[in-house]
Short mmCIF file of N, CA and C in Angstrom, two decimals:
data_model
loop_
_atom_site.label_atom_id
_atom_site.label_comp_id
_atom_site.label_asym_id
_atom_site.label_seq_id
_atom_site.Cartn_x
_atom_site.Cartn_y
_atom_site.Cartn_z
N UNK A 1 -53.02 -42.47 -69.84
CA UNK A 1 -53.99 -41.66 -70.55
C UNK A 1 -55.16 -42.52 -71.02
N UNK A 2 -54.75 -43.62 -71.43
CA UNK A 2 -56.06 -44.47 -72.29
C UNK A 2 -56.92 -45.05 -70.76
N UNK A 3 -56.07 -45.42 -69.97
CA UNK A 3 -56.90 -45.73 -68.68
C UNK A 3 -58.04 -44.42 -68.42
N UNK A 4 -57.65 -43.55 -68.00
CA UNK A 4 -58.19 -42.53 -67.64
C UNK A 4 -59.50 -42.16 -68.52
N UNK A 5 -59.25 -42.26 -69.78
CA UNK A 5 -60.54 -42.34 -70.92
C UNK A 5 -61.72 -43.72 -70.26
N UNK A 6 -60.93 -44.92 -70.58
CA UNK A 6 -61.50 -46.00 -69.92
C UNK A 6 -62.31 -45.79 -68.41
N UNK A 7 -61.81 -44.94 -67.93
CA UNK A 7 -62.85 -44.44 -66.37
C UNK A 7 -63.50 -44.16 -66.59
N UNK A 8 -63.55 -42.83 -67.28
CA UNK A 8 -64.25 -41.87 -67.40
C UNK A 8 -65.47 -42.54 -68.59
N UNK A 9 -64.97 -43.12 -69.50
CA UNK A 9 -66.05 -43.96 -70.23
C UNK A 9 -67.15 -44.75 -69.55
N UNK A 10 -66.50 -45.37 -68.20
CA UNK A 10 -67.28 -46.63 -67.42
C UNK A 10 -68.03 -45.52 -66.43
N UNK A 11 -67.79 -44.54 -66.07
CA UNK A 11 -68.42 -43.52 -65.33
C UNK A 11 -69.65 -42.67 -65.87
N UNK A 12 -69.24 -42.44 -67.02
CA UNK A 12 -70.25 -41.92 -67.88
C UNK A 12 -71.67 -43.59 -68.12
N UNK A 13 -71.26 -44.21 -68.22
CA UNK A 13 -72.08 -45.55 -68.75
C UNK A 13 -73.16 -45.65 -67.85
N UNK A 14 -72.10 -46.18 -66.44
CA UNK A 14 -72.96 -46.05 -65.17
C UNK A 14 -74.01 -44.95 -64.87
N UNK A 15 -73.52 -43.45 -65.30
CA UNK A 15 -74.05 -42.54 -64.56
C UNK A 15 -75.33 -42.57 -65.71
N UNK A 16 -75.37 -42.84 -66.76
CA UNK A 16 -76.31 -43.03 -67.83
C UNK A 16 -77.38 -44.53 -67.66
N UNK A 17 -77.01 -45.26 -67.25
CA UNK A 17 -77.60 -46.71 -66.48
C UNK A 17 -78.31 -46.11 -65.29
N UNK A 18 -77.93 -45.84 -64.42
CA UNK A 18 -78.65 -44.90 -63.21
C UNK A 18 -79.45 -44.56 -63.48
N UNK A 19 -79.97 -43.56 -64.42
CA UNK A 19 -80.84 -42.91 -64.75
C UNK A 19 -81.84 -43.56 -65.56
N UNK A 20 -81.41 -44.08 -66.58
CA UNK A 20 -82.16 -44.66 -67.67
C UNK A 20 -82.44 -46.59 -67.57
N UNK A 21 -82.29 -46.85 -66.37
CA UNK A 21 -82.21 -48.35 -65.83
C UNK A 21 -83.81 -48.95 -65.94
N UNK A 22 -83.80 -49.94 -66.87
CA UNK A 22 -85.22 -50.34 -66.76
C UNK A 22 -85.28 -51.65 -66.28
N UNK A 23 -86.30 -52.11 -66.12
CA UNK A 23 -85.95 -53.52 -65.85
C UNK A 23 -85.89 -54.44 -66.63
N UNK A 24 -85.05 -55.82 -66.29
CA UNK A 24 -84.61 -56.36 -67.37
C UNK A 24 -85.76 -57.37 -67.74
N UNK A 25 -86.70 -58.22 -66.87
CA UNK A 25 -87.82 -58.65 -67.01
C UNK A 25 -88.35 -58.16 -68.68
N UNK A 26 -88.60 -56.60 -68.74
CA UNK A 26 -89.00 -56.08 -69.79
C UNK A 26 -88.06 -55.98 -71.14
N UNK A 27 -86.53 -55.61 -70.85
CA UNK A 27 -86.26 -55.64 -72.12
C UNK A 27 -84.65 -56.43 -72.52
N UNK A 28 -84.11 -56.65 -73.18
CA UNK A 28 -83.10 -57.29 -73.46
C UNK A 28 -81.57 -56.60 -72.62
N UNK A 29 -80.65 -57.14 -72.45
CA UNK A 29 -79.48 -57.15 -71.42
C UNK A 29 -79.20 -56.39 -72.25
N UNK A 30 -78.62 -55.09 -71.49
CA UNK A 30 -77.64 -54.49 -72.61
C UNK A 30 -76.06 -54.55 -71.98
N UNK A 31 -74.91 -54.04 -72.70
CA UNK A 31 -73.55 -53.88 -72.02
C UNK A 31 -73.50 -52.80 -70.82
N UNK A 32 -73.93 -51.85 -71.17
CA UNK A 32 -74.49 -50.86 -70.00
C UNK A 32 -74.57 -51.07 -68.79
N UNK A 33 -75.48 -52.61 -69.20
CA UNK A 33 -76.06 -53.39 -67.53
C UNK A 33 -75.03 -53.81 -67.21
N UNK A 34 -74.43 -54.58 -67.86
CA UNK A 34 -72.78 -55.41 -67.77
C UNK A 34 -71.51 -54.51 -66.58
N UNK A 35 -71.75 -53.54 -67.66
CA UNK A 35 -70.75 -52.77 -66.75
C UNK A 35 -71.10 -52.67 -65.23
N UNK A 36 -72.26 -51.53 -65.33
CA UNK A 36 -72.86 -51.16 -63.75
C UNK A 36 -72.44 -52.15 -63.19
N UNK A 37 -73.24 -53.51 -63.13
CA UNK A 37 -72.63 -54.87 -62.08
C UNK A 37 -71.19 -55.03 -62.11
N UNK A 38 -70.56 -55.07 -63.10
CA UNK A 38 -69.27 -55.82 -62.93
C UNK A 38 -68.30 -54.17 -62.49
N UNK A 39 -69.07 -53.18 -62.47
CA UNK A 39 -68.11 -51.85 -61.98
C UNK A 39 -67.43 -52.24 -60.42
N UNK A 40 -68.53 -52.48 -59.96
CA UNK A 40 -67.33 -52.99 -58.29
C UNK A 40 -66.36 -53.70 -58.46
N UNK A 41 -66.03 -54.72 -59.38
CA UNK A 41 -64.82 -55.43 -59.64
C UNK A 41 -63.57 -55.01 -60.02
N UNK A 42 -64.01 -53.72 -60.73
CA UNK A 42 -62.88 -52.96 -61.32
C UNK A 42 -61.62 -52.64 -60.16
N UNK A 43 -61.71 -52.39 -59.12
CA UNK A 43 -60.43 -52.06 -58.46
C UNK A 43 -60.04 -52.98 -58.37
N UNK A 44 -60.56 -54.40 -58.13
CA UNK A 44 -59.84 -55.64 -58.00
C UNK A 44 -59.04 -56.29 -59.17
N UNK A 45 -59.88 -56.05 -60.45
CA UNK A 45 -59.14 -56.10 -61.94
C UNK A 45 -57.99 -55.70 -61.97
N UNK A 46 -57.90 -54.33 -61.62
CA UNK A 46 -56.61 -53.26 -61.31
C UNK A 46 -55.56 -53.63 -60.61
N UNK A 47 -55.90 -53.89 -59.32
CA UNK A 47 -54.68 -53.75 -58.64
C UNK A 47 -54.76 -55.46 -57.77
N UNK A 48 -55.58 -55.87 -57.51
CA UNK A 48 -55.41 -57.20 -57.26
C UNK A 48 -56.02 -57.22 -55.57
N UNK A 49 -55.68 -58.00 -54.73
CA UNK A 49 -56.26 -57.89 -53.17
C UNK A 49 -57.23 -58.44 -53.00
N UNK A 50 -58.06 -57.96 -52.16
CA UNK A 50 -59.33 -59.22 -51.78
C UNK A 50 -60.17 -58.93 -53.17
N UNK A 51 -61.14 -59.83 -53.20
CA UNK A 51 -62.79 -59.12 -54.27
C UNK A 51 -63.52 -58.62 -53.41
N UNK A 52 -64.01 -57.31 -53.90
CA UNK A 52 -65.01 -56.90 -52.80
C UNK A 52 -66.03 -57.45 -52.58
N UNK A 53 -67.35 -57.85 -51.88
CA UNK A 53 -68.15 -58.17 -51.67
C UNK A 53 -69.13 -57.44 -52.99
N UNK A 54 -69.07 -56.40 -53.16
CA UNK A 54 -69.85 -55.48 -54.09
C UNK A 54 -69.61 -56.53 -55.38
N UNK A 55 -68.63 -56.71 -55.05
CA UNK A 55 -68.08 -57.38 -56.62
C UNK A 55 -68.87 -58.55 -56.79
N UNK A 56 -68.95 -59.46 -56.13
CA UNK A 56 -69.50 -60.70 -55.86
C UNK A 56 -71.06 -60.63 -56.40
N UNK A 57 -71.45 -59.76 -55.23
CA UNK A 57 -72.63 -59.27 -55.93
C UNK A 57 -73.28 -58.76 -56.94
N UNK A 58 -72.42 -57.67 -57.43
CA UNK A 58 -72.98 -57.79 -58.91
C UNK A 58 -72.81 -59.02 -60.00
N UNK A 59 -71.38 -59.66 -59.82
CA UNK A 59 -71.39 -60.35 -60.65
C UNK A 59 -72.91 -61.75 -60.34
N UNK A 60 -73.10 -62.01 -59.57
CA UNK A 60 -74.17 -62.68 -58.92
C UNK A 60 -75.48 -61.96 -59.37
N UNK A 61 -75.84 -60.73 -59.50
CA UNK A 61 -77.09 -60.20 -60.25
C UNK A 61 -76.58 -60.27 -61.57
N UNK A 62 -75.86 -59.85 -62.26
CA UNK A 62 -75.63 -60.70 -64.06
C UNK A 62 -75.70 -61.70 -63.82
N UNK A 63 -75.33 -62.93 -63.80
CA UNK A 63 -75.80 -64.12 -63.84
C UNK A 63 -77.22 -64.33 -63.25
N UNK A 64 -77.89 -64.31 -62.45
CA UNK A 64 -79.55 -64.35 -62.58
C UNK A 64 -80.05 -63.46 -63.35
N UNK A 65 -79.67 -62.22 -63.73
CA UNK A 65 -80.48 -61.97 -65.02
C UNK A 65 -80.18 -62.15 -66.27
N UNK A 66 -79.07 -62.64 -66.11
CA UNK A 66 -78.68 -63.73 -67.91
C UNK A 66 -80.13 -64.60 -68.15
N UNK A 67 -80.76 -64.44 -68.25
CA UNK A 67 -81.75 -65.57 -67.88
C UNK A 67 -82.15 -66.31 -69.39
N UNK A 68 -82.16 -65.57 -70.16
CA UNK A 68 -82.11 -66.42 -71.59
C UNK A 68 -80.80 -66.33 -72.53
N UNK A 69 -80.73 -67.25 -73.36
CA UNK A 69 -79.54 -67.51 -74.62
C UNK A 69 -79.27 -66.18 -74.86
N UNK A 70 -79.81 -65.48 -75.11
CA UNK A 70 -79.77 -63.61 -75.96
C UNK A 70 -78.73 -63.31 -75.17
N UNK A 71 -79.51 -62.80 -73.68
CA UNK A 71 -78.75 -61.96 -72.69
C UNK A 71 -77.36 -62.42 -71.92
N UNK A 72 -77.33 -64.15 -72.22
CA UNK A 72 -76.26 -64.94 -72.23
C UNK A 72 -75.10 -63.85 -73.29
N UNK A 73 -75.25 -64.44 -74.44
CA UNK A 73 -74.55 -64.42 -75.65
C UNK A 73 -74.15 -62.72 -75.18
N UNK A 74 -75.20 -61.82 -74.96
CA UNK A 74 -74.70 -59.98 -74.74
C UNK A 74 -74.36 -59.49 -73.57
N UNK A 75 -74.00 -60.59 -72.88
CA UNK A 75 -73.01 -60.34 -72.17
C UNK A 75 -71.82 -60.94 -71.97
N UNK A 76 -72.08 -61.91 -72.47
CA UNK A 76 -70.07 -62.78 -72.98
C UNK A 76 -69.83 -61.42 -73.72
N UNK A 77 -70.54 -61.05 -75.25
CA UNK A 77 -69.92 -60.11 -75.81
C UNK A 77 -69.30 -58.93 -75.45
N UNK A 78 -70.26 -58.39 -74.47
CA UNK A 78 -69.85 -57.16 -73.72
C UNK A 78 -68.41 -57.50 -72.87
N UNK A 79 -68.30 -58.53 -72.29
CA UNK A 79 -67.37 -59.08 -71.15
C UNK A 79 -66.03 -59.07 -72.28
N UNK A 80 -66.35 -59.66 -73.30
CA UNK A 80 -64.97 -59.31 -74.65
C UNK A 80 -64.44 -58.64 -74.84
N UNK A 81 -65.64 -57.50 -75.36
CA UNK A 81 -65.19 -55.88 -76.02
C UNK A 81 -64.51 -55.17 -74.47
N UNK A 82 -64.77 -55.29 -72.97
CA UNK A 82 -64.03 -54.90 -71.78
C UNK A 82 -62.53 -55.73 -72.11
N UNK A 83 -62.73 -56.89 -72.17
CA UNK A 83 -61.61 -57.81 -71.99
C UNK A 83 -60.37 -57.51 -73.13
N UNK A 84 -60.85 -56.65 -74.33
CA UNK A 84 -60.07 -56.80 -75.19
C UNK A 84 -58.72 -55.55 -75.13
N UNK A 85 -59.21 -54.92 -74.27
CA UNK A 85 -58.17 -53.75 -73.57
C UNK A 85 -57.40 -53.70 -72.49
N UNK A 86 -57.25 -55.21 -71.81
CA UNK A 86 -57.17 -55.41 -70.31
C UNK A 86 -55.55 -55.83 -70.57
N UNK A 87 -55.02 -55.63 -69.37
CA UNK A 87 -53.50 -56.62 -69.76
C UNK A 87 -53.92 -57.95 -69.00
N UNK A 88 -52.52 -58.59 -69.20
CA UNK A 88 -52.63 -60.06 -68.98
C UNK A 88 -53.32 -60.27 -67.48
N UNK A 89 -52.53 -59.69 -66.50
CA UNK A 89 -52.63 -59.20 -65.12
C UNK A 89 -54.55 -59.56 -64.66
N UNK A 90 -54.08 -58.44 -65.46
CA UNK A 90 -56.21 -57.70 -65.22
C UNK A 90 -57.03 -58.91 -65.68
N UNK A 91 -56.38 -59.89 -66.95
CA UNK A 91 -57.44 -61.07 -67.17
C UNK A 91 -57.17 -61.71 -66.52
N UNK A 92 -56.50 -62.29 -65.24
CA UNK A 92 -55.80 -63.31 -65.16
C UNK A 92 -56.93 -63.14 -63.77
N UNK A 93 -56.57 -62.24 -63.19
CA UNK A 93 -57.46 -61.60 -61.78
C UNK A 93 -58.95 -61.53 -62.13
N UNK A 94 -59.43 -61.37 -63.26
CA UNK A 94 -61.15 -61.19 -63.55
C UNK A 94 -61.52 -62.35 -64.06
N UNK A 95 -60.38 -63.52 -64.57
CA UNK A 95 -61.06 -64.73 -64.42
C UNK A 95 -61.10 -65.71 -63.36
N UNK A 96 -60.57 -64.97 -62.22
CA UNK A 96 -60.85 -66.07 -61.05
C UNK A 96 -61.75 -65.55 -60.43
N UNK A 97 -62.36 -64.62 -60.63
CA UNK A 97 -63.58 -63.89 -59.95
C UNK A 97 -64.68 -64.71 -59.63
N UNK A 98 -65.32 -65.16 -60.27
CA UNK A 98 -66.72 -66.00 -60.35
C UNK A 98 -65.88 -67.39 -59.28
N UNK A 99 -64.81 -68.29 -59.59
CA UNK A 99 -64.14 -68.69 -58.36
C UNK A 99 -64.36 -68.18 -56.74
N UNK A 100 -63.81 -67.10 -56.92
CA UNK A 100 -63.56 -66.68 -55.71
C UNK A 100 -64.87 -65.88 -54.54
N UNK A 101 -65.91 -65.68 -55.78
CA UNK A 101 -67.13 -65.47 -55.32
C UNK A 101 -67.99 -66.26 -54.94
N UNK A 102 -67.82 -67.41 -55.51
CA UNK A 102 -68.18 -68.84 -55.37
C UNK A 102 -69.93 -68.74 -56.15
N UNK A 103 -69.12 -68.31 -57.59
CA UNK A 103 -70.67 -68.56 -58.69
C UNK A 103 -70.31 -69.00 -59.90
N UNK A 104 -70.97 -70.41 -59.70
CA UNK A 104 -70.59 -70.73 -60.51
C UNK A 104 -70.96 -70.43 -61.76
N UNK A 105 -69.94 -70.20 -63.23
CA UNK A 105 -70.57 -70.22 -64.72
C UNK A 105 -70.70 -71.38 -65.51
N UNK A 106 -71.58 -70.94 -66.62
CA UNK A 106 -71.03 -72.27 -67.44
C UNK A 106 -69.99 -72.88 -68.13
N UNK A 107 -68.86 -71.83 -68.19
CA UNK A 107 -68.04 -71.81 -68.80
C UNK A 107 -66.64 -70.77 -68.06
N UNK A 108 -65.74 -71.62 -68.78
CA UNK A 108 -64.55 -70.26 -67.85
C UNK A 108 -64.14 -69.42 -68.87
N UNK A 109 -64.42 -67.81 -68.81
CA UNK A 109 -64.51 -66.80 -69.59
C UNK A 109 -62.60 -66.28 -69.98
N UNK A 110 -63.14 -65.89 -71.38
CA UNK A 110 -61.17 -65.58 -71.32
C UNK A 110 -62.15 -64.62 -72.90
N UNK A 111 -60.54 -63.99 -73.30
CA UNK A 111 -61.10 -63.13 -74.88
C UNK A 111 -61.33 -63.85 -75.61
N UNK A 112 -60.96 -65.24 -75.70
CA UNK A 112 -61.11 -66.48 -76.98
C UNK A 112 -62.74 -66.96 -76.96
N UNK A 113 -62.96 -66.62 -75.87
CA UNK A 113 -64.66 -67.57 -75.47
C UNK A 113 -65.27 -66.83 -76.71
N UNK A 114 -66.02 -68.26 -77.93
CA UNK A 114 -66.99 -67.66 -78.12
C UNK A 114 -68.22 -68.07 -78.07
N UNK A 115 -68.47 -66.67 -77.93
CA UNK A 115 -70.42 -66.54 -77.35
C UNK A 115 -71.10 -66.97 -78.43
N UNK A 116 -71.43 -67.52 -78.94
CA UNK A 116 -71.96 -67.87 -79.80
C UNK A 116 -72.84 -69.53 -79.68
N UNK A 117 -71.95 -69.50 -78.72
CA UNK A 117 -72.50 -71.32 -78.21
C UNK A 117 -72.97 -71.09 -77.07
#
């Protein structure tokens, strides 16, 4: 049941990002953005198997548009508040991601990371 909310939450986000998507040049990263990109990853979070290519890629457009400390810091945060509902499984698989995509971060992301540095 709480999964199913959790879809339907990330579905609604996206379908609201779609529409209302500005560019980031102009204004600060929001979680919104976070999601949309890192949404292709989600089946891989889930259930495990290859990363999709989609996945790669978005996570590869968040990181070039992290482009300053701010949008850094609001999206570790955002990557938290996702992370803080995940089971072990699901973190264990979404932190080898950036690995397996071959992008590198500055840091290796877990719920303890804090953004703040």
């Amino acid at each position: 049941m709480a999964r199913a909310a959790a879809v339907t939450t990330i579905a609604i986000v996206v379908a609201m990002t779609m529409v209302a998507r500005t560019p980031r040049e102009v204004t600060a990263m929001t979680c919104a953005e976070v999601d949309f990109d890192l949404l292709p990853c989600l089946s891989y979070i889930r259930n495990g198997g290859d990363v999709p290519s989609d996945c790669c890629n978005g996570l590869s457009g968040l990181v070039n548009a992290a482009k300053t400390t701010d949008d850094r810091r609001t999206a570790c945060n955002c990557l938290k508040s996702l992370a803080s509902g995940a089971s072990n499984d699901e973190l264990s698989r979404a932190a080898v991601i950036p690995d397996k995509c071959g992008i590198p971060l500055p840091y290796k992301f877990s719920p303890s990371t804090d953004c703040s540095k």
